[in-house]
Amino acid sequence: MIVKRPVSKSLARAFFCIVLLSLLSTGVALLTLASSLRDAEAVNIAGSLRMQSYRLGYDLQANDPQLALHRQQYGRTLDSPVFQQLHHRWVPMQVQESYALLHDRWRQMDACLARGDIIWYRQNIASYVAQIDSFVLALQHYAERKMLLVVAICLLGFGAILLLVFFTLRRINQQVVAPLSALVEASRRIEQGRFDHPPLETRLTNELGLLGRTFTRMSGELEKLYRSLEESVAEKTLSLQEANRMLEVLFHCSQALNVGTIDRRCFRHILQLVREHEPVSSVEMAVGATWRLQEGEALADAPWQTLPITMQETRFGELRWQGETADKPSPQLMQSVANMLGRGLYFNQAQKHTQQLLLMEERATIARELHDSLAQVLSYLRIQLTLLRRAVPEENRAAQGIIGDFTRALNDAYQQLRELLTTFRLTLQQADFPAALEEMIEPLRAQTAATIQLDCRLSLLALDAQQQVHLLQIIREAVLNAIKHADAQEISVSCVSAPEGHHAVYIHDDGCGIESVNEPEGHYGLTIMRERAERLGGALTISRQRNGGTLVSVSFTTLSGEQTAGRPDNNNDDND
């Protein structure tokens, strides 16, 4: 962009005009004054003509011989060089006419003086002197006019200089000071972060106009950049606030899992935190086909968003939610919550597995103690009874009968001890109840020709380690009874769950059916099964089916988190 009329050039032109005008007015005044240097001489010489005129009359009357000399002297005075300058065109016509008339009257007077005509002289001397006075007065007026002209030139030059200075200052104010003030004000507002400054002068053709246009364009770009920075800062602030909120939610969720035992209450607490801090109307955690936790009321017409709950490439279930408004929960937060739930489920299984290992180790220790103590004593008693039978004569029927009763009772006790040892030596490698049940049933399939079918729909979170052991022992005892006593061709085990933690287990066989639900004397298997069902918080039912076979059913309800907190410790409930 080119500056057409720079400020420096305009100021230089204005100062040049001022100097030129002052020089011009001063020069004209000086020239006028210079032309007035001999005005006083002209007035004096013109005034001397009066005296010379009277002297000529005196010489004429006295017949003085110097009359001719004085006539020559008068002529030289009248033709003085100072009077010759009156012939210039700038001399007023009045002065020139008065001088020409005086010159003509002198020729007449000089002729009369030459003739000695004193009468004419006396008659015309007065008018001649009056003509001289008129000429002197004209010279005086001419000198005065020149002085007035000098004054007028000075005043006119001074006025022109003042006017030029005024217009120069006015132009500087309009084209320099005012734009600079506007630029300063605009700069101050921009410094305060305000871009609503008054419009700058951009139509000027000097540097200030260029600066105004450049500043306007720059302020526009700065405003755009400032607004974009403000938007970026606002976005970053919202992002940081969102990240802080997410971190706070995740911290509380991690705190919910930072407990000794991860159970249903922990997962429900996490869902409550998600619903409190995220715009969701309902959030649900589904593990398997039957176990679900839900917070909030589901909307019939709202779509569900779903994320898988996984841990180490193992899929445990799904995290589902419904949005209550147009706002959607943070995908990163929901993914983190899903990952956290997966980690919680993984550790829940690990805890159950650890509890199962502890239980199995405790039960194995009890089995070893029973085997090393009570089993050996019973074996020793059996040997001693055999020796006693041989030592007592066959003729002693009473003693032989008593020994036979002891032998049968001892054999029954030994058999029950072996079954108890087998029960205590049950080992499980799986924390998930369906997998643990499959692991337990697999060895039983080798003990019978009957088909054992499994249909387990209990979730891995439905039971803790103690409950799993009790339920597995009930199912094992029922299946063993069907194998030993029912002569069945098919045995089915079905485990189902209902809402609110209601569960049921059914063991059905197509065998001959149980004769009586009452335990035979000396047998405690059914009694132990009922006790285990009571420890689960449920009941055991045994019934003979109309179409044959036996149905063993166990129904129980898992305790809520609050109830579980006050539940007594049952770590040693299998020691009976």
CSV table of C-alpha atoms in Angstrom, one decimal, residues 32-421:
chain,number,residue,atom,x,y,z
A,32,THR,CA,8.6,50.0,-0.5
A,33,LEU,CA,10.7,51.3,2.3
A,34,ALA,CA,13.7,51.4,0.0
A,35,SER,CA,11.7,53.5,-2.4
A,36,SER,CA,10.9,55.9,0.4
A,37,LEU,CA,14.5,56.6,1.4
A,38,ARG,CA,14.6,59.9,-0.7
A,39,ASP,CA,11.1,61.0,-0.1
A,40,ALA,CA,12.3,63.4,2.7
A,41,GLU,CA,14.9,64.7,0.3
A,42,ALA,CA,12.3,65.4,-2.3
A,43,VAL,CA,10.1,67.2,0.2
A,44,ASN,CA,13.0,69.3,1.4
A,45,ILE,CA,14.1,70.2,-2.1
A,46,ALA,CA,10.5,70.9,-3.1
A,47,GLY,CA,10.2,73.1,0.0
A,48,SER,CA,13.4,75.0,-1.0
A,49,LEU,CA,11.8,76.0,-4.3
A,50,ARG,CA,9.6,78.4,-2.4
A,51,MET,CA,12.6,80.2,-0.9
A,52,GLN,CA,14.4,80.3,-4.2
A,53,SER,CA,11.2,81.7,-5.9
A,54,TYR,CA,11.2,84.6,-3.4
A,55,ARG,CA,14.9,85.1,-3.7
A,56,LEU,CA,14.5,85.4,-7.5
A,57,GLY,CA,11.9,88.1,-7.0
A,58,TYR,CA,14.2,89.9,-4.6
A,59,ASP,CA,17.0,89.7,-7.2
A,60,LEU,CA,14.7,90.9,-9.9
A,61,GLN,CA,13.5,93.9,-7.9
A,62,ALA,CA,17.1,94.8,-6.7
A,63,ASN,CA,18.5,94.1,-10.2
A,64,ASP,CA,21.0,91.8,-8.6
A,65,PRO,CA,23.7,90.6,-11.0
A,66,GLN,CA,23.4,87.0,-9.4
A,67,LEU,CA,19.9,86.7,-10.8
A,68,ALA,CA,21.2,84.6,-13.7
A,69,LEU,CA,23.2,82.4,-11.3
A,70,HIS,CA,20.2,81.9,-9.1
A,71,ARG,CA,18.0,81.1,-12.2
A,72,GLN,CA,20.5,78.4,-13.2
A,73,GLN,CA,20.5,77.1,-9.6
A,74,TYR,CA,16.7,77.1,-9.5
A,75,GLY,CA,16.5,75.1,-12.8
A,76,ARG,CA,19.1,72.5,-11.5
A,77,THR,CA,17.0,72.2,-8.3
A,78,LEU,CA,13.8,71.7,-10.2
A,79,ASP,CA,15.5,69.1,-12.4
A,80,SER,CA,17.1,67.4,-9.4
A,81,PRO,CA,17.6,63.6,-9.8
A,82,VAL,CA,15.2,63.0,-7.0
A,83,PHE,CA,12.5,64.6,-9.0
A,84,GLN,CA,13.4,62.5,-12.1
A,85,GLN,CA,12.3,59.4,-10.2
A,86,LEU,CA,8.8,60.7,-10.2
A,87,HIS,CA,8.5,59.7,-13.9
A,88,HIS,CA,8.1,56.0,-13.0
A,89,ARG,CA,4.7,54.4,-13.6
A,90,TRP,CA,4.2,53.5,-9.9
A,91,VAL,CA,4.3,57.2,-8.9
A,92,PRO,CA,0.8,58.6,-8.5
A,93,MET,CA,-0.5,60.7,-11.4
A,94,GLN,CA,-1.3,63.5,-9.1
A,95,VAL,CA,2.4,63.8,-8.2
A,96,GLN,CA,3.5,63.6,-11.8
A,97,GLU,CA,0.9,66.1,-13.0
A,98,SER,CA,1.8,68.5,-10.2
A,99,TYR,CA,5.5,68.2,-11.1
A,100,ALA,CA,4.8,68.7,-14.8
A,101,LEU,CA,2.6,71.7,-14.1
A,102,LEU,CA,5.3,73.2,-11.8
A,103,HIS,CA,7.9,72.6,-14.5
A,104,ASP,CA,5.7,74.4,-17.1
A,105,ARG,CA,5.1,77.4,-14.8
A,106,TRP,CA,8.9,77.6,-14.2
A,107,ARG,CA,9.6,78.0,-17.9
A,108,GLN,CA,7.1,80.9,-18.0
A,109,MET,CA,8.6,82.4,-14.9
A,110,ASP,CA,12.1,81.9,-16.2
A,111,ALA,CA,11.2,83.7,-19.4
A,112,CYS,CA,9.7,86.7,-17.4
A,113,LEU,CA,12.7,86.8,-15.2
A,114,ALA,CA,14.9,86.9,-18.3
A,115,ARG,CA,12.9,89.9,-19.6
A,116,GLY,CA,12.9,91.5,-16.2
A,117,ASP,CA,9.1,91.7,-16.2
A,118,ILE,CA,8.6,92.4,-12.5
A,119,ILE,CA,4.9,93.2,-12.8
A,120,TRP,CA,4.1,89.7,-14.1
A,121,TYR,CA,6.3,88.3,-11.4
A,122,ARG,CA,4.4,90.1,-8.7
A,123,GLN,CA,1.0,89.0,-10.2
A,124,ASN,CA,1.9,85.3,-10.5
A,125,ILE,CA,4.4,84.6,-7.7
A,126,ALA,CA,1.6,83.8,-5.2
A,127,SER,CA,0.0,81.3,-7.5
A,128,TYR,CA,3.3,79.8,-8.4
A,129,VAL,CA,4.2,79.3,-4.7
A,130,ALA,CA,0.8,77.8,-4.2
A,131,GLN,CA,1.7,75.4,-7.0
A,132,ILE,CA,4.9,74.6,-5.2
A,133,ASP,CA,3.0,74.0,-2.0
A,134,SER,CA,0.6,71.7,-3.9
A,135,PHE,CA,3.5,69.8,-5.2
A,136,VAL,CA,5.1,69.5,-1.8
A,137,LEU,CA,1.8,68.3,-0.4
A,138,ALA,CA,1.5,65.7,-3.1
A,139,LEU,CA,5.0,64.5,-2.3
A,140,GLN,CA,4.0,64.3,1.3
A,141,HIS,CA,0.9,62.3,0.6
A,142,TYR,CA,2.8,60.0,-1.7
A,143,ALA,CA,5.3,59.3,1.1
A,144,GLU,CA,2.5,58.7,3.6
A,145,ARG,CA,0.8,56.3,1.2
A,146,LYS,CA,4.0,54.4,0.8
A,147,MET,CA,4.2,54.1,4.6
A,148,LEU,CA,0.6,53.0,4.7
A,149,LEU,CA,1.4,50.5,2.0
A,150,VAL,CA,4.2,49.1,4.0
A,151,VAL,CA,2.0,48.8,7.0
A,152,ALA,CA,-0.8,47.2,4.9
A,153,ILE,CA,1.7,44.8,3.3
A,154,CYS,CA,3.0,43.8,6.8
A,155,LEU,CA,-0.5,43.4,8.2
A,156,LEU,CA,-1.6,41.5,5.1
A,157,GLY,CA,1.5,39.2,5.3
A,158,PHE,CA,1.0,38.7,9.0
A,159,GLY,CA,-2.6,37.9,8.5
A,160,ALA,CA,-1.8,35.5,5.6
A,161,ILE,CA,0.8,33.8,7.8
A,162,LEU,CA,-1.6,33.5,10.7
A,163,LEU,CA,-4.3,32.1,8.3
A,164,LEU,CA,-1.8,29.7,6.8
A,165,VAL,CA,-0.7,28.6,10.2
A,166,PHE,CA,-4.3,28.2,11.3
A,167,PHE,CA,-5.2,26.0,8.3
A,168,THR,CA,-1.9,24.1,8.8
A,169,LEU,CA,-2.6,23.4,12.5
A,170,ARG,CA,-6.2,22.5,11.6
A,171,ARG,CA,-5.0,20.1,8.9
A,172,ILE,CA,-2.5,18.6,11.3
A,173,ASN,CA,-5.2,18.2,13.9
A,174,GLN,CA,-7.5,16.6,11.4
A,175,GLN,CA,-4.9,14.4,9.7
A,176,VAL,CA,-2.4,13.8,12.4
A,177,VAL,CA,-3.5,14.6,16.0
A,178,ALA,CA,-7.0,13.3,15.8
A,179,PRO,CA,-6.1,10.0,14.1
A,180,LEU,CA,-3.2,9.5,16.5
A,181,SER,CA,-5.6,10.1,19.5
A,182,ALA,CA,-8.0,7.6,18.0
A,183,LEU,CA,-5.1,5.1,17.6
A,184,VAL,CA,-4.0,5.7,21.2
A,185,GLU,CA,-7.6,5.1,22.5
A,186,ALA,CA,-8.0,2.0,20.3
A,187,SER,CA,-4.7,0.7,21.5
A,188,ARG,CA,-5.7,1.3,25.1
A,189,ARG,CA,-9.0,-0.6,24.6
A,190,ILE,CA,-7.3,-3.4,22.8
A,191,GLU,CA,-4.8,-3.6,25.8
A,192,GLN,CA,-7.9,-4.1,28.0
A,193,GLY,CA,-9.2,-6.8,25.8
A,194,ARG,CA,-11.9,-4.7,24.3
A,195,PHE,CA,-12.2,-4.5,20.5
A,196,ASP,CA,-15.2,-2.1,20.3
A,197,HIS,CA,-13.1,1.0,19.6
A,198,PRO,CA,-14.6,3.7,17.4
A,199,PRO,CA,-13.8,3.4,13.7
A,200,LEU,CA,-10.5,4.8,12.8
A,201,GLU,CA,-9.9,7.3,9.9
A,202,THR,CA,-8.9,5.2,6.9
A,203,ARG,CA,-9.7,7.6,4.1
A,204,LEU,CA,-6.6,9.7,4.6
A,205,THR,CA,-3.9,9.5,1.9
A,206,ASN,CA,-1.0,9.9,4.4
A,207,GLU,CA,0.8,7.7,6.8
A,208,LEU,CA,-1.9,8.0,9.4
A,209,GLY,CA,-4.5,6.7,6.9
A,210,LEU,CA,-2.3,3.8,6.1
A,211,LEU,CA,-1.7,3.2,9.8
A,212,GLY,CA,-5.5,3.4,10.5
A,213,ARG,CA,-6.2,0.9,7.8
A,214,THR,CA,-3.4,-1.4,8.9
A,215,PHE,CA,-4.5,-1.0,12.6
A,216,THR,CA,-8.1,-1.7,11.7
A,217,ARG,CA,-7.2,-4.8,9.8
A,218,MET,CA,-4.8,-5.9,12.6
A,219,SER,CA,-7.4,-5.3,15.3
A,220,GLY,CA,-9.9,-7.4,13.3
A,221,GLU,CA,-7.3,-10.2,13.1
A,222,LEU,CA,-6.5,-9.8,16.8
A,223,GLU,CA,-10.2,-10.0,17.7
A,224,LYS,CA,-10.6,-13.2,15.7
A,225,LEU,CA,-7.5,-14.6,17.3
A,226,TYR,CA,-8.5,-13.4,20.8
A,227,ARG,CA,-12.0,-14.9,20.3
A,228,SER,CA,-10.5,-18.1,19.1
A,229,LEU,CA,-8.2,-18.2,22.1
A,230,GLU,CA,-11.0,-17.4,24.4
A,231,GLU,CA,-13.0,-20.3,22.9
A,232,SER,CA,-10.0,-22.5,23.1
A,233,VAL,CA,-9.5,-21.6,26.7
A,234,ALA,CA,-13.2,-22.1,27.4
A,235,GLU,CA,-13.0,-25.5,25.7
A,236,LYS,CA,-9.9,-26.5,27.6
A,237,THR,CA,-11.5,-25.3,30.8
A,238,LEU,CA,-14.6,-27.4,30.1
A,239,SER,CA,-12.3,-30.3,29.1
A,240,LEU,CA,-10.4,-29.9,32.3
A,241,GLN,CA,-13.5,-29.6,34.4
A,242,GLU,CA,-14.9,-32.7,32.6
A,243,ALA,CA,-11.7,-34.5,33.2
A,244,ASN,CA,-11.7,-33.5,36.8
A,245,ARG,CA,-15.3,-34.7,37.2
A,246,MET,CA,-14.4,-37.9,35.4
A,247,LEU,CA,-11.4,-38.4,37.7
A,248,GLU,CA,-13.6,-37.7,40.7
A,249,VAL,CA,-16.2,-40.2,39.6
A,250,LEU,CA,-13.5,-42.8,38.8
A,251,PHE,CA,-11.8,-42.2,42.1
A,252,HIS,CA,-15.1,-42.8,44.0
A,253,CYS,CA,-15.7,-45.9,41.9
A,254,SER,CA,-12.2,-47.2,42.6
A,255,GLN,CA,-12.8,-46.4,46.3
A,256,ALA,CA,-16.0,-48.5,46.1
A,257,LEU,CA,-13.9,-51.5,44.9
A,258,ASN,CA,-11.1,-50.8,47.4
A,259,VAL,CA,-12.7,-53.1,50.0
A,260,GLY,CA,-11.8,-56.4,51.5
A,261,THR,CA,-14.5,-58.3,49.7
A,262,ILE,CA,-15.9,-57.2,46.4
A,263,ASP,CA,-19.6,-58.1,46.3
A,264,ARG,CA,-22.9,-57.0,44.9
A,265,ARG,CA,-23.0,-53.9,47.1
A,266,CYS,CA,-19.7,-52.6,45.6
A,267,PHE,CA,-21.1,-52.9,42.0
A,268,ARG,CA,-24.4,-51.2,43.0
A,269,HIS,CA,-22.5,-48.4,44.6
A,270,ILE,CA,-20.6,-47.8,41.3
A,271,LEU,CA,-23.8,-47.8,39.3
A,272,GLN,CA,-25.3,-45.2,41.8
A,273,LEU,CA,-22.2,-43.0,41.3
A,274,VAL,CA,-22.6,-43.2,37.6
A,275,ARG,CA,-26.3,-42.3,37.8
A,276,GLU,CA,-25.6,-39.4,40.2
A,277,HIS,CA,-22.8,-37.8,38.1
A,278,GLU,CA,-23.8,-38.6,34.5
A,279,PRO,CA,-27.0,-37.6,32.5
A,280,VAL,CA,-28.5,-41.1,32.5
A,281,SER,CA,-32.0,-42.2,33.6
A,282,SER,CA,-31.1,-45.8,34.0
A,283,VAL,CA,-27.8,-47.7,34.2
A,284,GLU,CA,-27.6,-51.5,34.3
A,285,MET,CA,-24.9,-54.1,34.8
A,286,ALA,CA,-25.7,-57.5,33.2
A,287,VAL,CA,-23.5,-60.5,33.9
A,288,GLY,CA,-24.5,-63.6,32.1
A,289,ALA,CA,-28.2,-64.2,31.2
A,290,THR,CA,-29.7,-64.0,34.7
A,291,TRP,CA,-27.7,-61.7,37.0
A,292,ARG,CA,-28.5,-58.0,36.6
A,293,LEU,CA,-28.1,-54.8,38.7
A,294,GLN,CA,-30.0,-51.7,37.7
A,295,GLU,CA,-30.2,-48.2,39.0
A,296,GLY,CA,-33.0,-45.8,37.9
A,297,GLU,CA,-36.1,-46.4,36.0
A,298,ALA,CA,-35.8,-47.6,32.4
A,299,LEU,CA,-37.6,-45.5,29.7
A,300,ALA,CA,-39.7,-47.4,27.3
A,301,ASP,CA,-38.9,-45.2,24.2
A,302,ALA,CA,-35.2,-44.5,25.0
A,303,PRO,CA,-32.5,-46.5,23.2
A,304,TRP,CA,-29.9,-48.4,25.3
A,305,GLN,CA,-26.2,-47.8,24.9
A,306,THR,CA,-24.0,-50.8,25.5
A,307,LEU,CA,-20.4,-51.5,26.4
A,308,PRO,CA,-18.8,-54.9,27.0
A,309,ILE,CA,-17.4,-55.6,30.5
A,310,THR,CA,-14.1,-57.4,29.9
A,311,MET,CA,-10.9,-58.2,31.6
A,312,GLN,CA,-7.9,-59.8,30.0
A,313,GLU,CA,-9.9,-60.8,26.9
A,314,THR,CA,-12.6,-62.4,29.1
A,315,ARG,CA,-16.1,-61.0,28.6
A,316,PHE,CA,-18.1,-61.0,31.8
A,317,GLY,CA,-21.2,-59.1,30.7
A,318,GLU,CA,-22.5,-55.7,29.5
A,319,LEU,CA,-22.8,-52.2,30.9
A,320,ARG,CA,-26.0,-50.6,29.5
A,321,TRP,CA,-27.5,-47.1,30.1
A,322,GLN,CA,-30.2,-44.8,28.8
A,323,GLY,CA,-29.8,-41.0,28.5
A,324,GLU,CA,-32.4,-38.8,30.2
A,325,THR,CA,-31.7,-35.7,28.1
A,326,ALA,CA,-30.1,-34.7,24.9
A,327,ASP,CA,-26.7,-34.7,26.7
A,328,LYS,CA,-24.8,-37.9,26.6
A,329,PRO,CA,-22.5,-39.3,29.2
A,330,SER,CA,-18.8,-39.2,28.5
A,331,PRO,CA,-17.8,-42.2,26.4
A,332,GLN,CA,-14.4,-42.3,28.0
A,333,LEU,CA,-15.9,-42.3,31.5
A,334,MET,CA,-18.3,-45.1,30.6
A,335,GLN,CA,-15.5,-47.1,29.0
A,336,SER,CA,-13.4,-46.6,32.2
A,337,VAL,CA,-16.3,-47.6,34.4
A,338,ALA,CA,-16.9,-50.7,32.2
A,339,ASN,CA,-13.2,-51.6,32.5
A,340,MET,CA,-13.3,-51.0,36.3
A,341,LEU,CA,-16.4,-53.3,36.6
A,342,GLY,CA,-14.6,-55.9,34.6
A,343,ARG,CA,-11.6,-55.6,36.9
A,344,GLY,CA,-14.0,-55.8,39.9
A,345,LEU,CA,-15.6,-59.0,38.5
A,346,TYR,CA,-12.2,-60.5,37.8
A,347,PHE,CA,-11.0,-59.8,41.4
A,348,ASN,CA,-14.4,-61.1,42.7
A,349,GLN,CA,-13.7,-64.4,41.0
A,350,ALA,CA,-10.1,-64.3,42.3
A,351,GLN,CA,-11.4,-63.7,45.8
A,352,LYS,CA,-13.9,-66.5,45.5
A,353,HIS,CA,-11.2,-68.8,44.2
A,354,THR,CA,-9.0,-67.8,47.1
A,355,GLN,CA,-11.8,-68.4,49.6
A,356,GLN,CA,-12.5,-71.8,47.9
A,357,LEU,CA,-8.8,-72.8,48.1
A,358,LEU,CA,-8.8,-71.8,51.8
A,359,LEU,CA,-11.9,-73.9,52.4
A,360,MET,CA,-10.6,-76.8,50.4
A,361,GLU,CA,-7.3,-76.7,52.3
A,362,GLU,CA,-9.2,-76.5,55.6
A,363,ARG,CA,-11.4,-79.4,54.6
A,364,ALA,CA,-8.4,-81.4,53.4
A,365,THR,CA,-6.7,-80.8,56.7
A,366,ILE,CA,-9.8,-82.0,58.5
A,367,ALA,CA,-9.9,-85.1,56.2
A,368,ARG,CA,-6.3,-85.8,57.0
A,369,GLU,CA,-6.9,-85.5,60.7
A,370,LEU,CA,-9.9,-87.8,60.5
A,371,HIS,CA,-8.0,-90.3,58.4
A,372,ASP,CA,-5.0,-90.2,60.7
A,373,SER,CA,-7.0,-90.5,63.9
A,374,LEU,CA,-10.6,-91.7,63.7
A,375,ALA,CA,-10.2,-93.9,60.6
A,376,GLN,CA,-7.2,-95.6,62.1
A,377,VAL,CA,-9.0,-96.2,65.4
A,378,LEU,CA,-12.0,-97.6,63.5
A,379,SER,CA,-9.7,-99.9,61.5
A,380,TYR,CA,-8.0,-101.0,64.7
A,381,LEU,CA,-11.5,-101.7,66.3
A,382,ARG,CA,-12.5,-103.7,63.3
A,383,ILE,CA,-9.4,-105.9,63.6
A,384,GLN,CA,-9.9,-106.3,67.3
A,385,LEU,CA,-13.6,-107.3,66.7
A,386,THR,CA,-12.5,-109.9,64.2
A,387,LEU,CA,-10.0,-111.3,66.7
A,388,LEU,CA,-12.7,-111.3,69.4
A,389,ARG,CA,-15.1,-113.1,67.1
A,390,ARG,CA,-12.5,-115.9,66.6
A,391,ALA,CA,-11.7,-116.0,70.3
A,392,VAL,CA,-15.3,-116.5,71.3
A,393,PRO,CA,-16.7,-120.0,70.8
A,394,GLU,CA,-19.4,-120.4,68.2
A,395,GLU,CA,-21.6,-122.1,70.8
A,396,ASN,CA,-21.8,-118.8,72.7
A,397,ARG,CA,-24.6,-117.3,70.5
A,398,ALA,CA,-25.3,-114.3,72.7
A,399,ALA,CA,-21.7,-113.2,72.6
A,400,GLN,CA,-21.5,-113.8,68.8
A,401,GLY,CA,-24.7,-111.7,68.4
A,402,ILE,CA,-23.3,-108.9,70.3
A,403,ILE,CA,-20.1,-109.0,68.3
A,404,GLY,CA,-22.1,-109.1,65.1
A,405,ASP,CA,-24.0,-106.0,66.1
A,406,PHE,CA,-20.7,-104.2,67.0
A,407,THR,CA,-19.3,-105.3,63.6
A,408,ARG,CA,-22.2,-103.9,61.6
A,409,ALA,CA,-22.3,-100.7,63.6
A,410,LEU,CA,-18.5,-100.3,63.2
A,411,ASN,CA,-18.7,-101.0,59.5
A,412,ASP,CA,-21.5,-98.4,59.1
A,413,ALA,CA,-19.4,-95.9,61.0
A,414,TYR,CA,-16.4,-96.7,58.9
A,415,GLN,CA,-18.4,-96.3,55.7
A,416,GLN,CA,-19.8,-93.0,56.7
A,417,LEU,CA,-16.3,-91.8,57.7
A,418,ARG,CA,-15.1,-92.8,54.2
A,419,GLU,CA,-17.9,-90.8,52.6
A,420,LEU,CA,-17.2,-87.9,54.8
A,421,LEU,CA,-13.5,-88.0,53.9
